PDB file of C-alpha atoms in Angstrom:
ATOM      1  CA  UNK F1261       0.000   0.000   0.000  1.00 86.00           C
ATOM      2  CA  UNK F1262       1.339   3.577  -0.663  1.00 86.00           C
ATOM      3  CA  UNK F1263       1.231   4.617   3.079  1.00 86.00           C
ATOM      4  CA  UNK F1264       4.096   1.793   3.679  1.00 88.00           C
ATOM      5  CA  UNK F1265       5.796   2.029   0.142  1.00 89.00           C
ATOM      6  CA  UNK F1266       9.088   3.864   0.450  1.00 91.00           C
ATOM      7  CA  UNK F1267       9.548   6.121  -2.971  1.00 89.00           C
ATOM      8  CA  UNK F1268      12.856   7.659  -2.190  1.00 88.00           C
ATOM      9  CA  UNK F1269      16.033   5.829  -0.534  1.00 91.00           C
ATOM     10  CA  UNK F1270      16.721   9.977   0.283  1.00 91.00           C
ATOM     11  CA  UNK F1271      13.440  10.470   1.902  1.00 92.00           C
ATOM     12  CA  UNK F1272      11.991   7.627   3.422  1.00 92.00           C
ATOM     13  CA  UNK F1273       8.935   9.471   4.715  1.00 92.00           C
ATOM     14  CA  UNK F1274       7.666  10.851   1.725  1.00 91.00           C
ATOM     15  CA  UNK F1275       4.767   8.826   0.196  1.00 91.00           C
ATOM     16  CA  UNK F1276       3.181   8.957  -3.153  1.00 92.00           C
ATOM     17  CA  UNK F1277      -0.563  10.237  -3.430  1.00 91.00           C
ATOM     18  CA  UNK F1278      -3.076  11.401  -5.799  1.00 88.00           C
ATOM     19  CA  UNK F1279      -5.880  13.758  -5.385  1.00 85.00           C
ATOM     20  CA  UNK F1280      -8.001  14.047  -8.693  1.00 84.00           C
ATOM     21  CA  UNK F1281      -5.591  14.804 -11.262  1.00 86.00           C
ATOM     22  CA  UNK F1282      -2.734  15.857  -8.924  1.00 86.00           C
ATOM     23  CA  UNK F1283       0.020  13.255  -8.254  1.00 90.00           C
ATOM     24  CA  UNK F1284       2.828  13.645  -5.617  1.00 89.00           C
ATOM     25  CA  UNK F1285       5.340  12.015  -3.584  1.00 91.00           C
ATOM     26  CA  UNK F1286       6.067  13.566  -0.318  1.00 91.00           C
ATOM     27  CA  UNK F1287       3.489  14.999   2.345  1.00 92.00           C
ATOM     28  CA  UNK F1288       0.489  16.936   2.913  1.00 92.00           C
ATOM     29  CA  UNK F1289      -0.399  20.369   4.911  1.00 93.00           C
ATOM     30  CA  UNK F1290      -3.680  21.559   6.379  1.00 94.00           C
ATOM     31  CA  UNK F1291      -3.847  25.498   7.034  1.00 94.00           C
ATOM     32  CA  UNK F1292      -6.589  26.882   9.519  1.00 95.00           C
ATOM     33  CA  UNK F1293      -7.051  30.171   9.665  1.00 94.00           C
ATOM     34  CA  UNK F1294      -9.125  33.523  10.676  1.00 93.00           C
ATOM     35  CA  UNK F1295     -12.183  34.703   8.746  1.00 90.00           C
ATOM     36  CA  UNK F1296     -13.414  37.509  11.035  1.00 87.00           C
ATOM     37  CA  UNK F1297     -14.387  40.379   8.567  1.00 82.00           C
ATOM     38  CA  UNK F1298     -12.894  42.998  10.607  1.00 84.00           C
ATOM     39  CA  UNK F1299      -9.774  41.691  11.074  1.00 87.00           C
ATOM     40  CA  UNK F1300      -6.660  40.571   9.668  1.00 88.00           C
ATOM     41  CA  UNK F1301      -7.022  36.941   8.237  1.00 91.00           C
ATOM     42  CA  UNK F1302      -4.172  35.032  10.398  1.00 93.00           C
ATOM     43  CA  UNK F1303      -3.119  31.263   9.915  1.00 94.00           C
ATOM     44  CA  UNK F1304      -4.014  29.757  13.431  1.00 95.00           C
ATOM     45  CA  UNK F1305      -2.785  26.223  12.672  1.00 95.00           C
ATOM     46  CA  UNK F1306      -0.035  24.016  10.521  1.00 95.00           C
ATOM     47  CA  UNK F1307      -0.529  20.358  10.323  1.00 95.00           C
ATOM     48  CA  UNK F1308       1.813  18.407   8.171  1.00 94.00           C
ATOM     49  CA  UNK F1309       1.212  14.647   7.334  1.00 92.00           C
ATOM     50  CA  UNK F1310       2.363  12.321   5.011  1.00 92.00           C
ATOM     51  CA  UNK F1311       0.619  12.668   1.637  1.00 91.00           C
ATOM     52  CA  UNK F1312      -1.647   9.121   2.420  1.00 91.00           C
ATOM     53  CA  UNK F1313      -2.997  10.729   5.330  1.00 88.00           C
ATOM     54  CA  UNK F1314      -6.698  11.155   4.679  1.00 90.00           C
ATOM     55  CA  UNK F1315      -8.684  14.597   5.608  1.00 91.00           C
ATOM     56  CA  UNK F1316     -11.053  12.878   7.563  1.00 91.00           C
ATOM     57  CA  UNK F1317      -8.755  11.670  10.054  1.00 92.00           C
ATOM     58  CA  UNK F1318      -6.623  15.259  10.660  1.00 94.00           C
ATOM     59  CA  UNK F1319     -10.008  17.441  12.170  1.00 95.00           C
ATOM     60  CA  UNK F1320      -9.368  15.777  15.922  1.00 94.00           C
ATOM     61  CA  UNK F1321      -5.631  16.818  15.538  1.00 94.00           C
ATOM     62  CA  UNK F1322      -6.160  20.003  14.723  1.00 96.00           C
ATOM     63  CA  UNK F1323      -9.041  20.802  17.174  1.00 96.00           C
ATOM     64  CA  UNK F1324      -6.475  19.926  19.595  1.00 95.00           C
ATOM     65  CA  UNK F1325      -3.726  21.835  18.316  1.00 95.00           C
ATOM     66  CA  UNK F1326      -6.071  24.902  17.813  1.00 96.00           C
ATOM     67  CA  UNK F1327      -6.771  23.835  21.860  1.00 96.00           C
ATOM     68  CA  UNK F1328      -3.611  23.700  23.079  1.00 95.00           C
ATOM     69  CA  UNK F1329      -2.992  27.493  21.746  1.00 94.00           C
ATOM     70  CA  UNK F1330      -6.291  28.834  22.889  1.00 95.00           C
ATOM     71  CA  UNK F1331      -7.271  29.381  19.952  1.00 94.00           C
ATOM     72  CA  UNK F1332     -10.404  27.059  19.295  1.00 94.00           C
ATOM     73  CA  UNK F1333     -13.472  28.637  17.349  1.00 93.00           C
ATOM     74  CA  UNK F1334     -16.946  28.856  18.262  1.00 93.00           C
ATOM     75  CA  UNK F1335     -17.612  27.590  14.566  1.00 94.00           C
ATOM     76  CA  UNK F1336     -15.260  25.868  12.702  1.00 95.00           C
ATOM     77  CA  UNK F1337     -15.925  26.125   8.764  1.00 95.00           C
ATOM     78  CA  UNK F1338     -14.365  23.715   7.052  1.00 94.00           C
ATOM     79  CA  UNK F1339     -14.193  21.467   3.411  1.00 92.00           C
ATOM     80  CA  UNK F1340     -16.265  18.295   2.941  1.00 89.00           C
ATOM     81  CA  UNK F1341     -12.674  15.909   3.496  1.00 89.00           C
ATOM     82  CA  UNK F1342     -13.045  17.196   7.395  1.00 93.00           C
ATOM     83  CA  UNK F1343     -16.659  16.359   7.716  1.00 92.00           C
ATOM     84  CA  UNK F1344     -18.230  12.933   9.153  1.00 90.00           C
ATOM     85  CA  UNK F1345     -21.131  12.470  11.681  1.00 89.00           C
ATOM     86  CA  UNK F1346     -19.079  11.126  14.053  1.00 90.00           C
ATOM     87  CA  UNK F1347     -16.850  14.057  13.869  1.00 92.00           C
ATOM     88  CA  UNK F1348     -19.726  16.085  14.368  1.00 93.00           C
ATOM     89  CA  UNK F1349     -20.526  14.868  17.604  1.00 93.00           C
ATOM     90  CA  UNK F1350     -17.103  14.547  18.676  1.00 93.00           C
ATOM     91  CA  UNK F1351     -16.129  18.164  18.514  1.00 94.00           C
ATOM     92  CA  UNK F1352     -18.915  19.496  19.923  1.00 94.00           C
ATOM     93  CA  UNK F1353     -18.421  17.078  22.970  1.00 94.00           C
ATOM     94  CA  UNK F1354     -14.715  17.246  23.644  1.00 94.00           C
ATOM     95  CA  UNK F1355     -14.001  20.825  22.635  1.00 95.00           C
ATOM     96  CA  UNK F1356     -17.382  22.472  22.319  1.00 95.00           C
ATOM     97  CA  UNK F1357     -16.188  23.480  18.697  1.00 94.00           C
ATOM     98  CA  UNK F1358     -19.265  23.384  16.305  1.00 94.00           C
ATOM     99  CA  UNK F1359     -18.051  21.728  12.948  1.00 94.00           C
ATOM    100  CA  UNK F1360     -19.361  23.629  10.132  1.00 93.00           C
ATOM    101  CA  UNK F1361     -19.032  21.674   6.618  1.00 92.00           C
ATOM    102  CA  UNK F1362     -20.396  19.289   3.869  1.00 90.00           C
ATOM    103  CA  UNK F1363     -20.874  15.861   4.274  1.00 84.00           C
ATOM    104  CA  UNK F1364     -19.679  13.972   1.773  1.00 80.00           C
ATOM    105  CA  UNK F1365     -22.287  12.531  -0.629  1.00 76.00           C
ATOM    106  CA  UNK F1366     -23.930   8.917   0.037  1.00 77.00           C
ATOM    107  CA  UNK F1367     -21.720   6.992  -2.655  1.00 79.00           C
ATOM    108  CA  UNK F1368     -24.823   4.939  -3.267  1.00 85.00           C
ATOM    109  CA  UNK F1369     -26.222   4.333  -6.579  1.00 87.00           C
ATOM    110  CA  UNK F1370     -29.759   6.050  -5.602  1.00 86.00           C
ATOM    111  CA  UNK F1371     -28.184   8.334  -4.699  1.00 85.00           C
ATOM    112  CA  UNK F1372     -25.547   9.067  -8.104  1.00 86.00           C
ATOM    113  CA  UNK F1373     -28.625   8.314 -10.694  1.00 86.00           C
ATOM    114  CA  UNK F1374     -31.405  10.319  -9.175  1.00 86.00           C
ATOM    115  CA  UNK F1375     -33.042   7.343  -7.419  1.00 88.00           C
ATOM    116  CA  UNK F1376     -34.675   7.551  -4.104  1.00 89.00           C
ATOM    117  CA  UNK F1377     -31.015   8.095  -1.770  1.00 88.00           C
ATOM    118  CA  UNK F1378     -31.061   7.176   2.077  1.00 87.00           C
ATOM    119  CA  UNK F1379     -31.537  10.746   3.026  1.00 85.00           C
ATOM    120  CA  UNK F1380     -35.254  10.808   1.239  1.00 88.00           C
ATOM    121  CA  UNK F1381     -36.367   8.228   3.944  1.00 91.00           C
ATOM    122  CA  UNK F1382     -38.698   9.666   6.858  1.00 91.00           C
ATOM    123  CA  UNK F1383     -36.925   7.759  10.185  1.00 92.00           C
ATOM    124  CA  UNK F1384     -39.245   7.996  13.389  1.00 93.00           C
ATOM    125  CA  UNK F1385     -36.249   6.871  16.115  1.00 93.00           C
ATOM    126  CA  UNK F1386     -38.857   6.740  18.651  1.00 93.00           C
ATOM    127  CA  UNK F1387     -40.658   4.229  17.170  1.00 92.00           C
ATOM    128  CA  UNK F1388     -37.948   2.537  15.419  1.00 93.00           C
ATOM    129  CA  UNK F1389     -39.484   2.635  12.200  1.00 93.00           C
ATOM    130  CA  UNK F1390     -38.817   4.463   8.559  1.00 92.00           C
ATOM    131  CA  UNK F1391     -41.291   5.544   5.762  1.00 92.00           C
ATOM    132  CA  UNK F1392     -40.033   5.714   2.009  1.00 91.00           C
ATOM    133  CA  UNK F1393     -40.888   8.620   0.069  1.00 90.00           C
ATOM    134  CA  UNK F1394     -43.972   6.601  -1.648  1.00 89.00           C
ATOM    135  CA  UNK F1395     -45.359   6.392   2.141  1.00 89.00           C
ATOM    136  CA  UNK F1396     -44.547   2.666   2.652  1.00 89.00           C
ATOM    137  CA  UNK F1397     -43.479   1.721   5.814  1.00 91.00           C
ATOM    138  CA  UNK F1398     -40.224  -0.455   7.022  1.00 91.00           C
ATOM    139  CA  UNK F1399     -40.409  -4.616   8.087  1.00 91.00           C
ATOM    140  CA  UNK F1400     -37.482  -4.609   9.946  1.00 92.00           C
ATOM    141  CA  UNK F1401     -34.712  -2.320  12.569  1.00 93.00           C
ATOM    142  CA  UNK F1402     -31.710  -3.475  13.735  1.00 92.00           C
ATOM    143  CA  UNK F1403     -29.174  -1.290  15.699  1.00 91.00           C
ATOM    144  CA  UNK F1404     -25.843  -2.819  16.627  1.00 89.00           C
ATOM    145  CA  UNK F1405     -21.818  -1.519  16.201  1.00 88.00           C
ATOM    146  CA  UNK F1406     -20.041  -2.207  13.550  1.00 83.00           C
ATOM    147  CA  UNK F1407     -16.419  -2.589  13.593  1.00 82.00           C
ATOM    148  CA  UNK F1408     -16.300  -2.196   9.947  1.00 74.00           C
ATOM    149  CA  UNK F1409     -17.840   1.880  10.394  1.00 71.00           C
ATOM    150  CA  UNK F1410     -15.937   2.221  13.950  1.00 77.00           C
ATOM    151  CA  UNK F1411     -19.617   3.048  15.136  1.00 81.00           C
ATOM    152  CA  UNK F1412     -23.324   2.205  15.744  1.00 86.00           C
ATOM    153  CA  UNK F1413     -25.429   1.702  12.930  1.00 90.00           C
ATOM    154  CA  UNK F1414     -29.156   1.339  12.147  1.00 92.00           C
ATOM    155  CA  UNK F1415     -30.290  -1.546   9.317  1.00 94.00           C
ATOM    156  CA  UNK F1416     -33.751  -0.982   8.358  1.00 93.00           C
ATOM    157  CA  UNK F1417     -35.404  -3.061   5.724  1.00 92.00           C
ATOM    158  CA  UNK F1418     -38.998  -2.761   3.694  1.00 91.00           C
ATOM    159  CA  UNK F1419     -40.822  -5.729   3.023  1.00 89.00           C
ATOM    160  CA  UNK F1420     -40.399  -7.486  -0.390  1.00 87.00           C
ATOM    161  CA  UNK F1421     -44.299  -7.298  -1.320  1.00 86.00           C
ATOM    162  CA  UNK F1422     -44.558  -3.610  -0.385  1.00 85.00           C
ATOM    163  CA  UNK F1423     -40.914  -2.929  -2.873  1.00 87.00           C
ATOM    164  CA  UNK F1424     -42.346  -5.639  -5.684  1.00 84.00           C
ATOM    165  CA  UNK F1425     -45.755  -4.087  -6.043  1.00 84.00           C
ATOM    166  CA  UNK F1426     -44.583   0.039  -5.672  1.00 87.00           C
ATOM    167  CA  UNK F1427     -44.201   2.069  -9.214  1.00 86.00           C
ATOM    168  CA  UNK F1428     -40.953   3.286  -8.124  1.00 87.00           C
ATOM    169  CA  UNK F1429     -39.538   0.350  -7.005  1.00 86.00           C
ATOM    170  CA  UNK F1430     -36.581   0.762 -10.262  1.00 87.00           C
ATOM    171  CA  UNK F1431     -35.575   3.964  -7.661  1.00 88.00           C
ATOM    172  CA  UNK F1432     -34.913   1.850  -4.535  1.00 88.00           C
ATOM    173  CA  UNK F1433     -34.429  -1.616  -5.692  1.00 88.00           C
ATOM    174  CA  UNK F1434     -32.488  -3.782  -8.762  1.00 85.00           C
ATOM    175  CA  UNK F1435     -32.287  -7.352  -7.045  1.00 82.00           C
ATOM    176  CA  UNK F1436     -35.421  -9.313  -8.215  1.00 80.00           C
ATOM    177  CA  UNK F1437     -37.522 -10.314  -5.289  1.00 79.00           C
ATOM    178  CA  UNK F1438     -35.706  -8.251  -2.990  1.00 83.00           C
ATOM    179  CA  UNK F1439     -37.074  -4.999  -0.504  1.00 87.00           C
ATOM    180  CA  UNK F1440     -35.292  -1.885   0.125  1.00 90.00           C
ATOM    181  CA  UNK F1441     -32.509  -1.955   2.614  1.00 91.00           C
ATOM    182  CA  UNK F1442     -30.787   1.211   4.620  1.00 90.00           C
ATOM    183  CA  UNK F1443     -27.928   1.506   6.363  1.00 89.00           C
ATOM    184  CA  UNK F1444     -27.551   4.709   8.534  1.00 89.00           C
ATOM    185  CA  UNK F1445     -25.724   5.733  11.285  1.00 90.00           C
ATOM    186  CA  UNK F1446     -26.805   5.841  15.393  1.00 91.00           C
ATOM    187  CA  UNK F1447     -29.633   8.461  16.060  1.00 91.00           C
ATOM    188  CA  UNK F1448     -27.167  11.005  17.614  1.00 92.00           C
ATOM    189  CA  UNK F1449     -24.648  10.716  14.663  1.00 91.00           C
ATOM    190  CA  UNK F1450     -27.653  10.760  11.828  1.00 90.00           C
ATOM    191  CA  UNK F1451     -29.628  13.690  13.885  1.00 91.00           C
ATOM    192  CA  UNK F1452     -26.297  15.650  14.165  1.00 92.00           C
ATOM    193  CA  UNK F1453     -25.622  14.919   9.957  1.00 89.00           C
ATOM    194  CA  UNK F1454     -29.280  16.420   9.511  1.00 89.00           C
ATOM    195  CA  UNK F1455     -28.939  19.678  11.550  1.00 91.00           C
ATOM    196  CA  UNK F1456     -25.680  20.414   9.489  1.00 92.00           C
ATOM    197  CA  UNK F1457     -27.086  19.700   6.295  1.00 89.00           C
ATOM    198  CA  UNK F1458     -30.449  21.727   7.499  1.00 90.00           C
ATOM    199  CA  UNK F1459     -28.297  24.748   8.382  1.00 92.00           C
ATOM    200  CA  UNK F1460     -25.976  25.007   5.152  1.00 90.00           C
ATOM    201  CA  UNK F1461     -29.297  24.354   3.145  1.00 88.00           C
ATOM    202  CA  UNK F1462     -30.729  27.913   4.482  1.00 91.00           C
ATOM    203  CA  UNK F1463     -29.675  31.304   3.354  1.00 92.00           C
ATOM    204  CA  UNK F1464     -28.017  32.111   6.421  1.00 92.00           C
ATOM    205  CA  UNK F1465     -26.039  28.612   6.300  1.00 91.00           C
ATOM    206  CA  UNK F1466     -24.912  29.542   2.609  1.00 91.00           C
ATOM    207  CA  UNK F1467     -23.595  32.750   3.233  1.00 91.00           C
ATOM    208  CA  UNK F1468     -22.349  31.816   6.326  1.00 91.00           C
ATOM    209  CA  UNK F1469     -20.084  29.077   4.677  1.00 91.00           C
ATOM    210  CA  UNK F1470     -19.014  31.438   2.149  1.00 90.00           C
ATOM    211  CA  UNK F1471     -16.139  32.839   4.276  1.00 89.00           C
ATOM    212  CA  UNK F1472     -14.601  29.380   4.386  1.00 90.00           C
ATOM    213  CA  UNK F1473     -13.472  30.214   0.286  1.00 85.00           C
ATOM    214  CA  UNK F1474     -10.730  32.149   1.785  1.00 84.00           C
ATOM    215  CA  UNK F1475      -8.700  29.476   2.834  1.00 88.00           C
ATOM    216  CA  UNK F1476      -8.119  28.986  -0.965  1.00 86.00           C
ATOM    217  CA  UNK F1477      -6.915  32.132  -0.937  1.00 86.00           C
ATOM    218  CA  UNK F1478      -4.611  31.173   0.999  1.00 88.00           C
ATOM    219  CA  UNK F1479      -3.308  28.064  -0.310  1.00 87.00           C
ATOM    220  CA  UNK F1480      -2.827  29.861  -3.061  1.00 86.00           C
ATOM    221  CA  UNK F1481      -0.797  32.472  -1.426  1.00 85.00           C
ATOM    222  CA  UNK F1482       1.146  30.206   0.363  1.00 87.00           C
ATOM    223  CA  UNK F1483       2.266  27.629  -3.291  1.00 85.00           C
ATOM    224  CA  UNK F1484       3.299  30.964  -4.989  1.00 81.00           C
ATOM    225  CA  UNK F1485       5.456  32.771  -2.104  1.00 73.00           C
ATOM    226  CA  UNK F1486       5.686  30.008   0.087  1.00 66.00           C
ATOM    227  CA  UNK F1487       6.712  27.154  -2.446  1.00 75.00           C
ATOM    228  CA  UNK F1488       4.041  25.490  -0.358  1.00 79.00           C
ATOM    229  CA  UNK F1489       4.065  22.636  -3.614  1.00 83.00           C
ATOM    230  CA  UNK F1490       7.790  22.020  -2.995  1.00 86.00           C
ATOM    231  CA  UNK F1491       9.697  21.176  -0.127  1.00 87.00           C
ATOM    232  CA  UNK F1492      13.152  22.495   0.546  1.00 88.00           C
ATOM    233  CA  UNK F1493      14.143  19.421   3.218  1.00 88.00           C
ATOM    234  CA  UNK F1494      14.120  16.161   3.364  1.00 91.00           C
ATOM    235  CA  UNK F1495      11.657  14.216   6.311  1.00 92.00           C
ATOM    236  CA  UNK F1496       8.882  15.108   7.377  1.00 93.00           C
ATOM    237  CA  UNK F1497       9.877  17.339  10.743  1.00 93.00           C
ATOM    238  CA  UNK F1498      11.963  19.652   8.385  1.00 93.00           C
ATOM    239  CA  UNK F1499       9.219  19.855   5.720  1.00 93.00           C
ATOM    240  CA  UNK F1500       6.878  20.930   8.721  1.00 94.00           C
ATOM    241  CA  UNK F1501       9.199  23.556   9.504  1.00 93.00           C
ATOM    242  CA  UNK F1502       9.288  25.395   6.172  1.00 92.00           C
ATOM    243  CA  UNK F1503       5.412  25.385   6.521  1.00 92.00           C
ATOM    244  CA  UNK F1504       5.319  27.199   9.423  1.00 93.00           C
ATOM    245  CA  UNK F1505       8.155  29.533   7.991  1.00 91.00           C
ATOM    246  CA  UNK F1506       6.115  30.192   5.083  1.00 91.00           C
ATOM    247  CA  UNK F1507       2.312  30.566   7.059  1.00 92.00           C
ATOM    248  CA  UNK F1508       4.670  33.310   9.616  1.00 93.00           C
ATOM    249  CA  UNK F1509       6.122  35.084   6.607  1.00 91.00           C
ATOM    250  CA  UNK F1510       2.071  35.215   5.189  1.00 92.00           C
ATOM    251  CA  UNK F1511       0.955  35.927   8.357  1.00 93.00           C
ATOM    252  CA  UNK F1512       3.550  39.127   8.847  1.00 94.00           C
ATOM    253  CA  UNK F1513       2.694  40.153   5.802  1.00 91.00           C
ATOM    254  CA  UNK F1514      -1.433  40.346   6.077  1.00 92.00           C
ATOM    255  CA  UNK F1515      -0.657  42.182   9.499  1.00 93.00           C
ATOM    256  CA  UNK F1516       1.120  45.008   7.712  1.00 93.00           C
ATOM    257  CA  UNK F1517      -1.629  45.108   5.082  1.00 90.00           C
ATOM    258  CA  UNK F1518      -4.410  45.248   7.428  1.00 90.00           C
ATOM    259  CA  UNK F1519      -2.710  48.187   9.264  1.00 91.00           C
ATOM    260  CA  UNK F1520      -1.653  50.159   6.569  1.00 90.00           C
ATOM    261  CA  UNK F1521      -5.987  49.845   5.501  1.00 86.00           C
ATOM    262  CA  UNK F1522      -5.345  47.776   2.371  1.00 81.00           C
ATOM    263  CA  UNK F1523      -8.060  46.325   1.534  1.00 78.00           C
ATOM    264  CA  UNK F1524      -8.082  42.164   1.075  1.00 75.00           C
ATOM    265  CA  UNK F1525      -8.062  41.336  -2.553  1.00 72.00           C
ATOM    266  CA  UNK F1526     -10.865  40.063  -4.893  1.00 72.00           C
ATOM    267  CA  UNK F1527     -10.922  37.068  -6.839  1.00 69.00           C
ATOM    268  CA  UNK F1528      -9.559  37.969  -9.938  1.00 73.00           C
ATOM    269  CA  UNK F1529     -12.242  37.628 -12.720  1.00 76.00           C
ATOM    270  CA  UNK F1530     -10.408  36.792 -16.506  1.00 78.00           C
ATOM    271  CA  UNK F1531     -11.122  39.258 -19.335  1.00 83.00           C
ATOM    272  CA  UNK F1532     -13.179  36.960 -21.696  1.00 83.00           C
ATOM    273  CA  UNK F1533     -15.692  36.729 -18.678  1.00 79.00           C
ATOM    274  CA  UNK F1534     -15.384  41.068 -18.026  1.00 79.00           C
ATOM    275  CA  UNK F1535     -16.247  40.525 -22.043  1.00 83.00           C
ATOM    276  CA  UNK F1536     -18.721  38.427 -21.677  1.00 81.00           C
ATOM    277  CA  UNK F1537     -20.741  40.329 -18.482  1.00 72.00           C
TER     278      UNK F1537
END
């Protein structure tokens, strides 16, 4: 697997990775970072990992990091890699920090070709029961912990003569003879997934979420004066090093802006699309 693989006899830490159509071999570094609109915005937090190191697994780091300094916010804003319900409860329980972000998308087929996804499903926890969006409701509820998902889960299931005889039933179902099935997480985690998704589905939530587009900003800042793309060292202590060099250096820098009253920069909009409006 690439997170044991060595690539380099000179670097033995540095791992290959690949992120869409980006491909590497060395590490990884997660920013955090100020969005008050009346202030200057200041990198909190530098986490460097090795490139295999998935998102998902960095947010309890950093929350304690950002802890250790004193520096944790009320609201954290952050991309849909940092996001999972479990995560959601977490940091509101050990560090009272309310995660603010996308979940990622149910990887379901329903869900990719417009069919009826898990989240379309009315669930009545009290009563242990679930109604499908054509009003049917479920045969069967299971909750137990699976080691596989690190947490509890809920199987619910719909009776095969309620799936075979529904009009829908090419939405929910492809295995002849067979009724719906769901998998979802524990009541707390799935209640917790449904207040964030209610919250960045309002108006408020939307704007709200768009200060978190600074922190591309940012990364951009950093990969064109920072070399934030390249590493100078070898190992992954050194290459940590040179990323808090380079987040000080941006930092210094957007302090002496925000005092001399420049104002923060725009995105920059190409001329065909000035043509074009």
């Amino acid at each position: 697997p690439a997170s044991e693989a060595i690539e380099s006899p000179y670097d033995p830490e540095a791992r290959y990775s690949r992120k869409r159509e980006t491909v590497w071999t060395g590490y990884k570094v997660h920013l955090t970072e100020t969005c008050d609109e009346k202030s200057p915005r200041l990198i909190t937090n530098v986490l460097t990992t090795t490139a295999t190191g998935q998102d998902v697994s960095m947010t309890n780091g950093i929350h304690r990091s950002l802890r250790k300094k004193r520096l944790l916010p009320a609201r954290h804003l952050v991309d849909a890699g940092y996001v999972d319900a479990a995560l959601l409860v977490a940091s509101e329980k050990a560090y009272q920090v309310e995660l603010f972000g996308p979940a990622r998308l149910n990887p379901s087929w329903q869900t990719r070709e417009g069919g009826y996804a898990a989240d379309q499903f009315a669930i009545d926890w009290d009563h242990q029961s679930a109604k499908c969006p054509e009003g049917r409701a479920s045969s069967y509820w299971h909750e137990y912990e699976s080691k596989a998902a690190g947490r509890g889960v809920v199987k619910i299931r719909f009776g095969a003569k309620d799936c075979g005889a529904c009009q829908s039933r090419t939405k929910c179902v492809r295995a002849s003879g067979a009724g719906r099935s769901l998998q979802v997480p524990s009541r707390e985690l799935y209640e917790a997934l449904e207040t964030t998704r209610r919250k960045l589905g309002s108006e408020a939530g939307r704007k709200e979420y768009r200060r978190r587009a600074g922190i591309e900003g940012t990364i951009s800042q950093a990969t064109r004066r920072g070399a934030a793309r390249r590493s100078r060292y070898r190992g992954l202590e050194k290459t940590h090093l040179q990323e808090i060099a380079a987040a000080t250096g941006i930092n210094l820098l957007r302090t002496i802006n925000f005092l001399s009253g420049q104002v923060i920069a725009k995105t920059r909009v190409s001329r065909f699309k000035r043509l074009a409006n």
